[in-house]
PDB file of C-alpha atoms and ligand atoms in Angstrom:
ATOM      1  CA  MET A   1      94.486  99.729  94.914  1.00 86.00           C
ATOM      2  CA  LYS A   2      96.928  96.847  95.109  1.00 93.00           C
ATOM      3  CA  ARG A   3      96.547  93.547  96.902  1.00 96.00           C
ATOM      4  CA  GLU A   4      99.072  91.405  98.754  1.00 97.00           C
ATOM      5  CA  LYS A   5      99.266  88.948  95.886  1.00 97.00           C
ATOM      6  CA  ASP A   6     100.455  91.744  93.585  1.00 97.00           C
ATOM      7  CA  PHE A   7     103.775  91.653  95.468  1.00 98.00           C
ATOM      8  CA  HIS A   8     104.055  87.852  95.498  1.00 98.00           C
ATOM      9  CA  LEU A   9     106.667  87.034  92.887  1.00 97.00           C
ATOM     10  CA  SER A  10     107.189  83.350  93.728  1.00 97.00           C
ATOM     11  CA  ASP A  11     106.644  80.829  96.541  1.00 97.00           C
ATOM     12  CA  PRO A  12     109.390  80.872  99.201  1.00 98.00           C
ATOM     13  CA  THR A  13     111.538  77.850 100.026  1.00 97.00           C
ATOM     14  CA  TRP A  14     112.489  78.697 103.612  1.00 98.00           C
ATOM     15  CA  CYS A  15     112.195  75.738 106.017  1.00 98.00           C
ATOM     16  CA  ARG A  16     108.608  74.950 106.965  1.00 97.00           C
ATOM     17  CA  GLY A  17     107.730  76.995 110.087  1.00 97.00           C
ATOM     18  CA  CYS A  18     110.500  79.585 109.630  1.00 98.00           C
ATOM     19  CA  GLY A  19     109.577  82.993 111.054  1.00 98.00           C
ATOM     20  CA  ILE A  20     110.595  84.770 107.836  1.00 98.00           C
ATOM     21  CA  TYR A  21     107.295  83.618 106.249  1.00 98.00           C
ATOM     22  CA  GLY A  22     105.481  85.935 108.685  1.00 98.00           C
ATOM     23  CA  ILE A  23     107.807  88.817 107.755  1.00 98.00           C
ATOM     24  CA  PHE A  24     107.214  88.186 104.038  1.00 98.00           C
ATOM     25  CA  ALA A  25     103.443  88.239 104.659  1.00 98.00           C
ATOM     26  CA  ALA A  26     103.695  91.473 106.675  1.00 98.00           C
ATOM     27  CA  LEU A  27     105.815  93.137 104.000  1.00 98.00           C
ATOM     28  CA  LYS A  28     103.259  92.279 101.309  1.00 98.00           C
ATOM     29  CA  MET A  29     100.399  93.585 103.511  1.00 98.00           C
ATOM     30  CA  ALA A  30     102.223  96.875 104.141  1.00 98.00           C
ATOM     31  CA  ALA A  31     103.174  97.286 100.466  1.00 98.00           C
ATOM     32  CA  ALA A  32      99.552  96.706  99.385  1.00 98.00           C
ATOM     33  CA  GLU A  33      98.150  99.059 102.029  1.00 98.00           C
ATOM     34  CA  LEU A  34     100.569 101.826 100.952  1.00 98.00           C
ATOM     35  CA  ASP A  35      99.876 101.040  97.288  1.00 98.00           C
ATOM     36  CA  LEU A  36     103.629 100.899  96.581  1.00 98.00           C
ATOM     37  CA  ASP A  37     104.682 100.732  92.969  1.00 98.00           C
ATOM     38  CA  PRO A  38     107.050  97.741  92.531  1.00 97.00           C
ATOM     39  CA  GLU A  39     108.892  99.729  89.855  1.00 97.00           C
ATOM     40  CA  GLU A  40     109.563 102.533  92.339  1.00 97.00           C
ATOM     41  CA  THR A  41     110.512 100.254  95.247  1.00 98.00           C
ATOM     42  CA  VAL A  42     113.928  98.748  96.004  1.00 98.00           C
ATOM     43  CA  VAL A  43     114.640  96.059  98.599  1.00 98.00           C
ATOM     44  CA  VAL A  44     118.301  95.571  99.501  1.00 98.00           C
ATOM     45  CA  THR A  45     119.054  92.335 101.357  1.00 98.00           C
ATOM     46  CA  GLY A  46     122.175  90.908 102.975  1.00 97.00           C
ATOM     47  CA  ILE A  47     123.675  87.439 102.856  1.00 97.00           C
ATOM     48  CA  GLY A  48     121.699  84.994 104.975  1.00 97.00           C
ATOM     49  CA  CYS A  49     118.371  83.147 104.896  1.00 98.00           C
ATOM     50  CA  HIS A  50     116.589  86.543 105.021  1.00 97.00           C
ATOM     51  CA  GLY A  51     118.416  87.502 101.801  1.00 97.00           C
ATOM     52  CA  ARG A  52     116.252  85.186  99.735  1.00 96.00           C
ATOM     53  CA  LEU A  53     113.341  87.582 100.216  1.00 96.00           C
ATOM     54  CA  ASN A  54     114.403  89.354  97.021  1.00 94.00           C
ATOM     55  CA  ASN A  55     113.515  86.228  95.070  1.00 95.00           C
ATOM     56  CA  TYR A  56     109.934  86.222  96.347  1.00 98.00           C
ATOM     57  CA  PHE A  57     108.898  89.875  96.803  1.00 98.00           C
ATOM     58  CA  LEU A  58     108.046  91.855  93.678  1.00 98.00           C
ATOM     59  CA  SER A  59     110.159  95.024  93.532  1.00 98.00           C
ATOM     60  CA  TYR A  60     113.626  95.934  92.384  1.00 98.00           C
ATOM     61  CA  GLY A  61     116.145  94.040  94.498  1.00 97.00           C
ATOM     62  CA  PHE A  62     119.826  94.127  95.336  1.00 97.00           C
ATOM     63  CA  HIS A  63     121.420  91.188  97.132  1.00 97.00           C
ATOM     64  CA  ALA A  64     124.324  93.004  98.788  1.00 97.00           C
ATOM     65  CA  LEU A  65     127.535  91.728 100.374  1.00 96.00           C
ATOM     66  CA  HIS A  66     127.198  90.384 103.913  1.00 97.00           C
ATOM     67  CA  GLY A  67     126.818  93.329 106.310  1.00 97.00           C
ATOM     68  CA  ARG A  68     126.671  95.955 103.559  1.00 98.00           C
ATOM     69  CA  THR A  69     122.952  96.467 102.977  1.00 98.00           C
ATOM     70  CA  LEU A  70     122.885  99.952 104.518  1.00 98.00           C
ATOM     71  CA  PRO A  71     125.594 101.644 102.403  1.00 98.00           C
ATOM     72  CA  VAL A  72     123.939 100.225  99.263  1.00 98.00           C
ATOM     73  CA  ALA A  73     120.393 101.213 100.338  1.00 98.00           C
ATOM     74  CA  SER A  74     121.392 104.719 101.452  1.00 97.00           C
ATOM     75  CA  GLY A  75     123.334 105.241  98.205  1.00 96.00           C
ATOM     76  CA  ILE A  76     120.280 104.232  96.161  1.00 97.00           C
ATOM     77  CA  LYS A  77     118.013 106.588  98.133  1.00 96.00           C
ATOM     78  CA  LEU A  78     120.406 109.544  97.801  1.00 94.00           C
ATOM     79  CA  SER A  79     120.822 108.897  94.073  1.00 93.00           C
ATOM     80  CA  ASN A  80     117.060 108.718  93.513  1.00 94.00           C
ATOM     81  CA  PRO A  81     115.038 110.159  96.425  1.00 94.00           C
ATOM     82  CA  ARG A  82     111.761 109.322  94.664  1.00 94.00           C
ATOM     83  CA  LEU A  83     112.206 105.588  95.347  1.00 97.00           C
ATOM     84  CA  SER A  84     110.908 103.765  98.412  1.00 98.00           C
ATOM     85  CA  VAL A  85     113.987 101.981  99.726  1.00 98.00           C
ATOM     86  CA  LEU A  86     113.972  99.127 102.223  1.00 98.00           C
ATOM     87  CA  SER A  87     116.953  97.280 103.587  1.00 98.00           C
ATOM     88  CA  ILE A  88     116.715  93.837 105.189  1.00 98.00           C
ATOM     89  CA  SER A  89     119.414  92.173 107.280  1.00 98.00           C
ATOM     90  CA  GLY A  90     119.799  89.258 109.645  1.00 98.00           C
ATOM     91  CA  ASP A  91     120.991  89.845 113.210  1.00 98.00           C
ATOM     92  CA  GLY A  92     124.447  88.660 112.105  1.00 97.00           C
ATOM     93  CA  ASP A  93     124.423  90.912 109.053  1.00 97.00           C
ATOM     94  CA  ALA A  94     123.202  93.959 111.016  1.00 98.00           C
ATOM     95  CA  TYR A  95     124.816  93.675 114.419  1.00 98.00           C
ATOM     96  CA  SER A  96     128.070  91.823 113.725  1.00 98.00           C
ATOM     97  CA  ILE A  97     129.839  92.691 110.452  1.00 97.00           C
ATOM     98  CA  GLY A  98     127.417  95.544 109.654  1.00 97.00           C
ATOM     99  CA  VAL A  99     127.167  97.221 113.066  1.00 98.00           C
ATOM    100  CA  GLY A 100     129.272 100.250 112.054  1.00 98.00           C
ATOM    101  CA  HIS A 101     126.947 101.029 109.154  1.00 98.00           C
ATOM    102  CA  PHE A 102     123.942 100.616 111.452  1.00 98.00           C
ATOM    103  CA  VAL A 103     125.154 103.202 113.969  1.00 98.00           C
ATOM    104  CA  HIS A 104     126.021 105.764 111.271  1.00 98.00           C
ATOM    105  CA  ALA A 105     122.764 105.248 109.374  1.00 98.00           C
ATOM    106  CA  LEU A 106     120.892 105.980 112.619  1.00 98.00           C
ATOM    107  CA  ARG A 107     122.746 109.201 113.402  1.00 98.00           C
ATOM    108  CA  LYS A 108     122.663 110.402 109.782  1.00 98.00           C
ATOM    109  CA  ASN A 109     118.956 109.576 109.509  1.00 98.00           C
ATOM    110  CA  PHE A 110     118.916 108.272 105.929  1.00 98.00           C
ATOM    111  CA  ASP A 111     115.330 108.098 104.654  1.00 98.00           C
ATOM    112  CA  ILE A 112     115.127 104.302 104.374  1.00 98.00           C
ATOM    113  CA  THR A 113     113.370 101.487 106.252  1.00 98.00           C
ATOM    114  CA  TYR A 114     115.563  98.863 107.879  1.00 98.00           C
ATOM    115  CA  LEU A 115     114.177  95.463 108.935  1.00 98.00           C
ATOM    116  CA  VAL A 116     116.467  93.249 111.009  1.00 98.00           C
ATOM    117  CA  VAL A 117     115.374  89.611 111.132  1.00 98.00           C
ATOM    118  CA  ASP A 118     116.468  88.597 114.634  1.00 98.00           C
ATOM    119  CA  ASN A 119     116.581  84.801 114.849  1.00 98.00           C
ATOM    120  CA  ARG A 120     119.429  85.032 117.377  1.00 97.00           C
ATOM    121  CA  LEU A 121     121.950  83.081 115.312  1.00 97.00           C
ATOM    122  CA  PHE A 122     123.701  82.859 111.946  1.00 97.00           C
ATOM    123  CA  ALA A 123     121.184  80.652 110.155  1.00 97.00           C
ATOM    124  CA  LEU A 124     122.467  80.284 106.603  1.00 97.00           C
ATOM    125  CA  THR A 125     125.898  79.145 107.819  1.00 97.00           C
ATOM    126  CA  GLN A 126     124.276  76.478 110.052  1.00 96.00           C
ATOM    127  CA  GLY A 127     123.481  78.020 113.413  1.00 96.00           C
ATOM    128  CA  GLN A 128     126.552  79.736 114.842  1.00 97.00           C
ATOM    129  CA  THR A 129     126.281  82.169 117.770  1.00 97.00           C
ATOM    130  CA  SER A 130     125.383  85.734 116.741  1.00 98.00           C
ATOM    131  CA  PRO A 131     125.494  89.039 118.666  1.00 98.00           C
ATOM    132  CA  THR A 132     121.894  88.494 119.883  1.00 98.00           C
ATOM    133  CA  SER A 133     122.384  84.892 121.084  1.00 97.00           C
ATOM    134  CA  PRO A 134     121.733  84.824 124.842  1.00 96.00           C
ATOM    135  CA  LEU A 135     124.573  84.449 127.355  1.00 96.00           C
ATOM    136  CA  GLY A 136     125.487  80.776 127.762  1.00 96.00           C
ATOM    137  CA  TYR A 137     123.842  79.789 124.466  1.00 95.00           C
ATOM    138  CA  VAL A 138     125.329  76.531 123.144  1.00 95.00           C
ATOM    139  CA  SER A 139     125.907  76.347 119.388  1.00 95.00           C
ATOM    140  CA  VAL A 140     128.321  74.828 116.872  1.00 94.00           C
ATOM    141  CA  SER A 141     130.604  77.861 117.344  1.00 96.00           C
ATOM    142  CA  ALA A 142     130.271  77.974 121.152  1.00 96.00           C
ATOM    143  CA  PRO A 143     130.041  74.327 122.314  1.00 96.00           C
ATOM    144  CA  PHE A 144     130.618  75.339 125.965  1.00 97.00           C
ATOM    145  CA  GLY A 145     128.126  78.209 125.796  1.00 96.00           C
ATOM    146  CA  THR A 146     128.793  81.774 124.681  1.00 96.00           C
ATOM    147  CA  LYS A 147     130.549  83.981 127.230  1.00 97.00           C
ATOM    148  CA  GLU A 148     129.483  87.246 125.511  1.00 96.00           C
ATOM    149  CA  LEU A 149     126.670  89.556 126.562  1.00 96.00           C
ATOM    150  CA  PRO A 150     124.005  89.852 123.856  1.00 97.00           C
ATOM    151  CA  LEU A 151     123.526  93.095 121.943  1.00 97.00           C
ATOM    152  CA  ASP A 152     120.127  94.824 122.033  1.00 97.00           C
ATOM    153  CA  GLY A 153     119.409  96.499 118.668  1.00 98.00           C
ATOM    154  CA  PRO A 154     116.687  98.941 119.804  1.00 98.00           C
ATOM    155  CA  ARG A 155     118.787 100.086 122.795  1.00 97.00           C
ATOM    156  CA  LEU A 156     121.752 100.702 120.479  1.00 98.00           C
ATOM    157  CA  ALA A 157     119.436 102.548 118.079  1.00 98.00           C
ATOM    158  CA  LEU A 158     118.102 104.795 120.829  1.00 97.00           C
ATOM    159  CA  ALA A 159     121.645 105.644 121.951  1.00 97.00           C
ATOM    160  CA  SER A 160     122.721 106.350 118.348  1.00 98.00           C
ATOM    161  CA  GLY A 161     120.085 108.982 117.547  1.00 98.00           C
ATOM    162  CA  GLY A 162     117.457 106.779 115.894  1.00 98.00           C
ATOM    163  CA  THR A 163     114.277 108.642 114.878  1.00 98.00           C
ATOM    164  CA  PHE A 164     111.979 105.596 114.454  1.00 98.00           C
ATOM    165  CA  ILE A 165     112.657 102.517 116.547  1.00 98.00           C
ATOM    166  CA  ALA A 166     110.315  99.548 116.697  1.00 98.00           C
ATOM    167  CA  ARG A 167     110.269  95.842 117.394  1.00 98.00           C
ATOM    168  CA  GLY A 168     107.867  93.337 115.880  1.00 98.00           C
ATOM    169  CA  PHE A 169     107.265  89.597 116.037  1.00 98.00           C
ATOM    170  CA  SER A 170     107.002  87.435 112.923  1.00 98.00           C
ATOM    171  CA  GLY A 171     104.211  85.419 114.603  1.00 98.00           C
ATOM    172  CA  GLN A 172     101.978  88.525 114.522  1.00 98.00           C
ATOM    173  CA  PRO A 173     102.175  89.634 110.872  1.00 98.00           C
ATOM    174  CA  LYS A 174      99.257  92.107 111.047  1.00 98.00           C
ATOM    175  CA  LYS A 175     100.842  94.068 113.894  1.00 98.00           C
ATOM    176  CA  LEU A 176     104.176  93.863 112.098  1.00 98.00           C
ATOM    177  CA  ALA A 177     102.617  95.139 108.853  1.00 98.00           C
ATOM    178  CA  THR A 178     101.319  98.211 110.728  1.00 98.00           C
ATOM    179  CA  LEU A 179     104.831  98.905 112.035  1.00 98.00           C
ATOM    180  CA  ILE A 180     106.321  98.490 108.534  1.00 98.00           C
ATOM    181  CA  GLU A 181     103.703 100.871 107.096  1.00 98.00           C
ATOM    182  CA  LYS A 182     104.479 103.490 109.740  1.00 98.00           C
ATOM    183  CA  GLY A 183     108.196 102.968 109.153  1.00 98.00           C
ATOM    184  CA  ILE A 184     107.924 103.491 105.390  1.00 98.00           C
ATOM    185  CA  LYS A 185     105.865 106.669 105.944  1.00 98.00           C
ATOM    186  CA  HIS A 186     108.403 108.013 108.469  1.00 98.00           C
ATOM    187  CA  LYS A 187     110.680 110.704 107.000  1.00 96.00           C
ATOM    188  CA  GLY A 188     114.086 109.429 108.065  1.00 98.00           C
ATOM    189  CA  PHE A 189     115.651 106.165 109.154  1.00 98.00           C
ATOM    190  CA  SER A 190     113.027 103.700 110.373  1.00 98.00           C
ATOM    191  CA  PHE A 191     114.432 100.685 112.161  1.00 98.00           C
ATOM    192  CA  ILE A 192     112.286  97.653 112.930  1.00 98.00           C
ATOM    193  CA  GLU A 193     113.837  94.628 114.618  1.00 98.00           C
ATOM    194  CA  VAL A 194     111.702  91.535 114.020  1.00 98.00           C
ATOM    195  CA  LEU A 195     111.876  88.601 116.432  1.00 98.00           C
ATOM    196  CA  SER A 196     111.755  85.542 114.188  1.00 98.00           C
ATOM    197  CA  PRO A 197     112.312  81.887 115.153  1.00 98.00           C
ATOM    198  CA  CYS A 198     114.733  79.706 113.192  1.00 98.00           C
ATOM    199  CA  VAL A 199     113.037  76.335 113.578  1.00 97.00           C
ATOM    200  CA  THR A 200     115.953  74.388 112.125  1.00 97.00           C
ATOM    201  CA  HIS A 201     118.899  75.609 114.219  1.00 96.00           C
ATOM    202  CA  ASN A 202     117.315  76.918 117.390  1.00 92.00           C
ATOM    203  CA  LYS A 203     115.095  74.523 119.303  1.00 89.00           C
ATOM    204  CA  ILE A 204     115.001  76.727 122.431  1.00 91.00           C
ATOM    205  CA  ILE A 205     114.048  80.182 121.097  1.00 95.00           C
ATOM    206  CA  SER A 206     110.918  79.006 119.311  1.00 96.00           C
ATOM    207  CA  ALA A 207     107.739  80.869 118.325  1.00 97.00           C
ATOM    208  CA  GLN A 208     106.235  79.754 121.651  1.00 97.00           C
ATOM    209  CA  TRP A 209     109.298  81.049 123.560  1.00 97.00           C
ATOM    210  CA  PHE A 210     108.901  84.460 121.916  1.00 97.00           C
ATOM    211  CA  LYS A 211     105.163  84.522 122.679  1.00 97.00           C
ATOM    212  CA  GLU A 212     105.903  83.876 126.356  1.00 97.00           C
ATOM    213  CA  HIS A 213     108.697  86.447 126.567  1.00 97.00           C
ATOM    214  CA  ILE A 214     107.262  89.511 124.813  1.00 97.00           C
ATOM    215  CA  SER A 215     105.109  92.363 126.098  1.00 95.00           C
ATOM    216  CA  HIS A 216     103.074  94.700 123.871  1.00 96.00           C
ATOM    217  CA  LEU A 217     103.709  98.428 124.157  1.00 96.00           C
ATOM    218  CA  ASP A 218     100.329  99.215 122.571  1.00 95.00           C
ATOM    219  CA  GLU A 219      98.658  97.522 125.547  1.00 95.00           C
ATOM    220  CA  ASP A 220     100.490  99.783 128.007  1.00 92.00           C
ATOM    221  CA  GLN A 221      98.158 102.793 128.510  1.00 92.00           C
ATOM    222  CA  GLY A 222     100.867 104.985 130.009  1.00 91.00           C
ATOM    223  CA  TYR A 223     103.415 104.437 127.250  1.00 95.00           C
ATOM    224  CA  ASP A 224     104.216 107.334 124.901  1.00 97.00           C
ATOM    225  CA  PRO A 225     106.681 106.545 122.038  1.00 97.00           C
ATOM    226  CA  ARG A 226     107.492 110.293 121.763  1.00 98.00           C
ATOM    227  CA  ASP A 227     108.943 110.316 125.287  1.00 97.00           C
ATOM    228  CA  LYS A 228     112.630 109.346 125.056  1.00 97.00           C
ATOM    229  CA  LYS A 229     113.113 109.048 128.817  1.00 96.00           C
ATOM    230  CA  LEU A 230     110.165 106.670 129.041  1.00 95.00           C
ATOM    231  CA  ALA A 231     111.559 104.660 126.129  1.00 96.00           C
ATOM    232  CA  TRP A 232     114.917 104.309 127.912  1.00 95.00           C
ATOM    233  CA  GLU A 233     113.278 103.220 131.133  1.00 93.00           C
ATOM    234  CA  LYS A 234     111.231 100.599 129.296  1.00 92.00           C
ATOM    235  CA  MET A 235     114.243  99.335 127.364  1.00 91.00           C
ATOM    236  CA  ILE A 236     116.605  98.877 130.288  1.00 88.00           C
ATOM    237  CA  LYS A 237     114.117  97.081 132.530  1.00 85.00           C
ATOM    238  CA  GLU A 238     115.126  93.438 132.570  1.00 73.00           C
ATOM    239  CA  GLU A 239     111.605  92.107 132.175  1.00 84.00           C
ATOM    240  CA  LYS A 240     109.743  90.967 129.040  1.00 94.00           C
ATOM    241  CA  ILE A 241     110.962  91.993 125.570  1.00 96.00           C
ATOM    242  CA  PRO A 242     109.006  95.107 124.530  1.00 96.00           C
ATOM    243  CA  VAL A 243     107.327  94.824 121.115  1.00 97.00           C
ATOM    244  CA  GLY A 244     105.674  97.708 119.230  1.00 98.00           C
ATOM    245  CA  LEU A 245     106.634 101.296 118.418  1.00 98.00           C
ATOM    246  CA  ILE A 246     109.370 102.113 120.930  1.00 98.00           C
ATOM    247  CA  TYR A 247     110.355 105.634 119.916  1.00 98.00           C
ATOM    248  CA  GLU A 248     109.623 108.196 117.222  1.00 98.00           C
ATOM    249  CA  GLU A 249     110.785 111.761 116.647  1.00 98.00           C
ATOM    250  CA  GLU A 250     110.923 114.161 113.705  1.00 97.00           C
ATOM    251  CA  ARG A 251     114.349 115.230 112.467  1.00 97.00           C
ATOM    252  CA  ALA A 252     115.474 116.236 108.970  1.00 96.00           C
ATOM    253  CA  ALA A 253     116.617 113.238 106.936  1.00 96.00           C
ATOM    254  CA  TYR A 254     120.182 113.274 105.579  1.00 95.00           C
ATOM    255  CA  GLY A 255     119.011 113.603 101.969  1.00 93.00           C
ATOM    256  CA  GLU A 256     117.002 116.751 102.719  1.00 90.00           C
ATOM    257  CA  LEU A 257     120.125 118.377 104.159  1.00 91.00           C
ATOM    258  CA  VAL A 258     122.629 117.417 101.465  1.00 88.00           C
ATOM    259  CA  LEU A 259     120.290 117.667  98.461  1.00 80.00           C
ATOM    260  CA  PRO A 260     118.618 121.060  98.773  1.00 70.00           C
ATOM    261  CA  GLU A 261     116.462 122.350  95.903  1.00 66.00           C
ATOM    262  CA  ARG A 262     119.336 123.763  93.848  1.00 62.00           C
ATOM    263  CA  ASN A 263     121.217 120.424  93.735  1.00 70.00           C
ATOM    264  CA  HIS A 264     119.999 117.681  91.451  1.00 79.00           C
ATOM    265  CA  PRO A 265     120.135 114.129  92.728  1.00 85.00           C
ATOM    266  CA  LEU A 266     122.222 111.827  90.558  1.00 86.00           C
ATOM    267  CA  VAL A 267     119.128 110.449  88.814  1.00 88.00           C
ATOM    268  CA  ASP A 268     118.270 113.914  87.414  1.00 86.00           C
ATOM    269  CA  SER A 269     121.831 114.810  86.429  1.00 83.00           C
ATOM    270  CA  ASP A 270     123.110 114.686  82.881  1.00 80.00           C
ATOM    271  CA  LEU A 271     125.656 111.867  82.994  1.00 79.00           C
ATOM    272  CA  SER A 272     126.247 111.706  79.260  1.00 82.00           C
ATOM    273  CA  LEU A 273     129.904 111.653  78.317  1.00 81.00           C
ATOM    274  CA  ASP A 274     131.420 114.874  77.018  1.00 87.00           C
ATOM    275  CA  VAL A 275     134.153 113.336  74.853  1.00 91.00           C
ATOM    276  CA  LYS A 276     136.196 116.550  74.491  1.00 90.00           C
ATOM    277  CA  ARG A 277     136.235 117.094  78.256  1.00 86.00           C
ATOM    278  CA  PHE A 278     137.151 113.459  78.827  1.00 88.00           C
ATOM    279  CA  GLU A 279     140.070 113.751  76.392  1.00 92.00           C
ATOM    280  CA  ARG A 280     141.291 116.882  78.198  1.00 92.00           C
ATOM    281  CA  ILE A 281     141.238 114.987  81.519  1.00 90.00           C
ATOM    282  CA  LEU A 282     143.202 112.122  79.936  1.00 92.00           C
ATOM    283  CA  GLU A 283     145.751 114.652  78.628  1.00 95.00           C
ATOM    284  CA  GLU A 284     146.261 115.991  82.169  1.00 94.00           C
ATOM    285  CA  TYR A 285     147.241 112.530  83.395  1.00 93.00           C
ATOM    286  CA  LYS A 286     149.676 111.719  80.587  1.00 88.00           C
TER     287      LYS A 286
HETATM  288  C1  TPP B 301     132.154  89.045 104.242  1.00 76.20           C
HETATM  289  C2  TPP B 301     131.477  87.746 104.611  1.00 76.20           C
HETATM  290  N1  TPP B 301     131.729  87.179 105.795  1.00 76.20           N
HETATM  291  C3  TPP B 301     131.133  86.020 106.148  1.00 76.20           C
HETATM  292  C4  TPP B 301     130.257  85.437 105.287  1.00 76.20           C
HETATM  293  C5  TPP B 301     129.598  84.119 105.672  1.00 76.20           C
HETATM  294  N2  TPP B 301     128.225  84.296 106.036  1.00 76.20           N
HETATM  295  C6  TPP B 301     127.230  84.118 105.150  1.00 76.20           C
HETATM  296  S1  TPP B 301     125.710  84.342 105.821  1.00 76.20           S
HETATM  297  C7  TPP B 301     126.400  84.644 107.336  1.00 76.20           C
HETATM  298  C8  TPP B 301     125.562  84.926 108.549  1.00 76.20           C
HETATM  299  C9  TPP B 301     124.115  84.852 108.347  1.00 76.20           C
HETATM  300  O1  TPP B 301     123.460  85.194 109.538  1.00 76.20           O
HETATM  301  P1  TPP B 301     122.440  86.387 109.588  1.00 76.20           P
HETATM  302  O2  TPP B 301     123.012  87.629 109.008  1.00 76.20           O
HETATM  303  O3  TPP B 301     121.931  86.505 110.977  1.00 76.20           O
HETATM  304  O4  TPP B 301     121.304  85.921 108.568  1.00 76.20           O
HETATM  305  P2  TPP B 301     120.302  84.654 108.630  1.00 76.20           P
HETATM  306  O5  TPP B 301     120.930  83.568 107.832  1.00 76.20           O
HETATM  307  O6  TPP B 301     120.109  84.288 110.057  1.00 76.20           O
HETATM  308  O7  TPP B 301     119.046  85.181 107.967  1.00 76.20           O
HETATM  309  C10 TPP B 301     127.794  84.602 107.310  1.00 76.20           C
HETATM  310  C11 TPP B 301     128.667  84.814 108.475  1.00 76.20           C
HETATM  311  C12 TPP B 301     130.012  86.057 104.042  1.00 76.20           C
HETATM  312  N3  TPP B 301     129.156  85.559 103.162  1.00 76.20           N
HETATM  313  N4  TPP B 301     130.634  87.218 103.733  1.00 76.20           N
HETATM  314  S1  SF4 B 302     117.629  77.729 108.493  1.00 76.20           S
HETATM  315 FE1  SF4 B 302     116.354  78.824 109.988  1.00 76.20          FE
HETATM  316  S2  SF4 B 302     116.237  80.961 109.295  1.00 76.20           S
HETATM  317 FE2  SF4 B 302     116.961  79.694 107.584  1.00 76.20          FE
HETATM  318  S3  SF4 B 302     115.119  79.192 106.404  1.00 76.20           S
HETATM  319 FE3  SF4 B 302     115.471  77.497 107.844  1.00 76.20          FE
HETATM  320  S4  SF4 B 302     114.278  78.028 109.673  1.00 76.20           S
HETATM  321 FE4  SF4 B 302     114.476  79.886 108.445  1.00 76.20          FE
END
């Protein structure tokens, strides 16, 4: 049985107090609990402060282009379905430049786990407004306050056919670890948005602010994450931000549909070069 420290590759250098420390801790807890094999696990990150996680978490890693974690992660999973594949983005990475990939990954139901670190701004580039920044939010890119309505990731996921939709808080790593564990076990696309304060660029949306503005679905006796109508009602109520497992359903994952028994995934295919065949192809193009 593994322990958290077995996944600790090196000490992080995020700013002191950054929420991503809590996400790193939760990821290690979940990996240890599931006894993941670092050699059979791949974490694909985007460009942003969250992207440094690859340097600290022991597994295979791929630091993808900004907004392109999902095509890389889904390609890896389809090429080798035996791997556990996680993708990690910032709210800018996921909901701005990468939002098209997000919607299609949800409806296709790739069998990967997607964590979105929602600090409500572009952190690495020094605090610009992101799609989750609240209306009126003042930043270096919106000095008179943003005039755009914020995007809600879980609502978008529910509308796009998501089969596992959750929201966690970096300040509660144990609860978050449980969500990550469930997400990794889920057969299909598991999406977990994680509320995470950026202590350097956002003095308003702090850890305390999140604590005061969230409500816990697991404390709501009447809530059933298998009831889509109930999930919608909860999501569109303009009250506290719901945290926990929002919705889960079973639906065949994309890989199961396109890689039936008779087809070999790329990893099991013979990719050795047949020189004679290659020369014939070259001849055809002369
Ligand atoms: C194609 C492309 N566009 C823009 C950038 C500049 N850029 C780097 S990180 C970033 C945003 C980071 O914000 P987020 O994804 O929320 O991650 P965080 O730093 O908050 O973890 C941007 C716009 C880039 N690297 N590549
Ligand atoms: S700039 Fe913000 S998100 Fe980035 S490491 Fe520092 S506190 Fe964390």
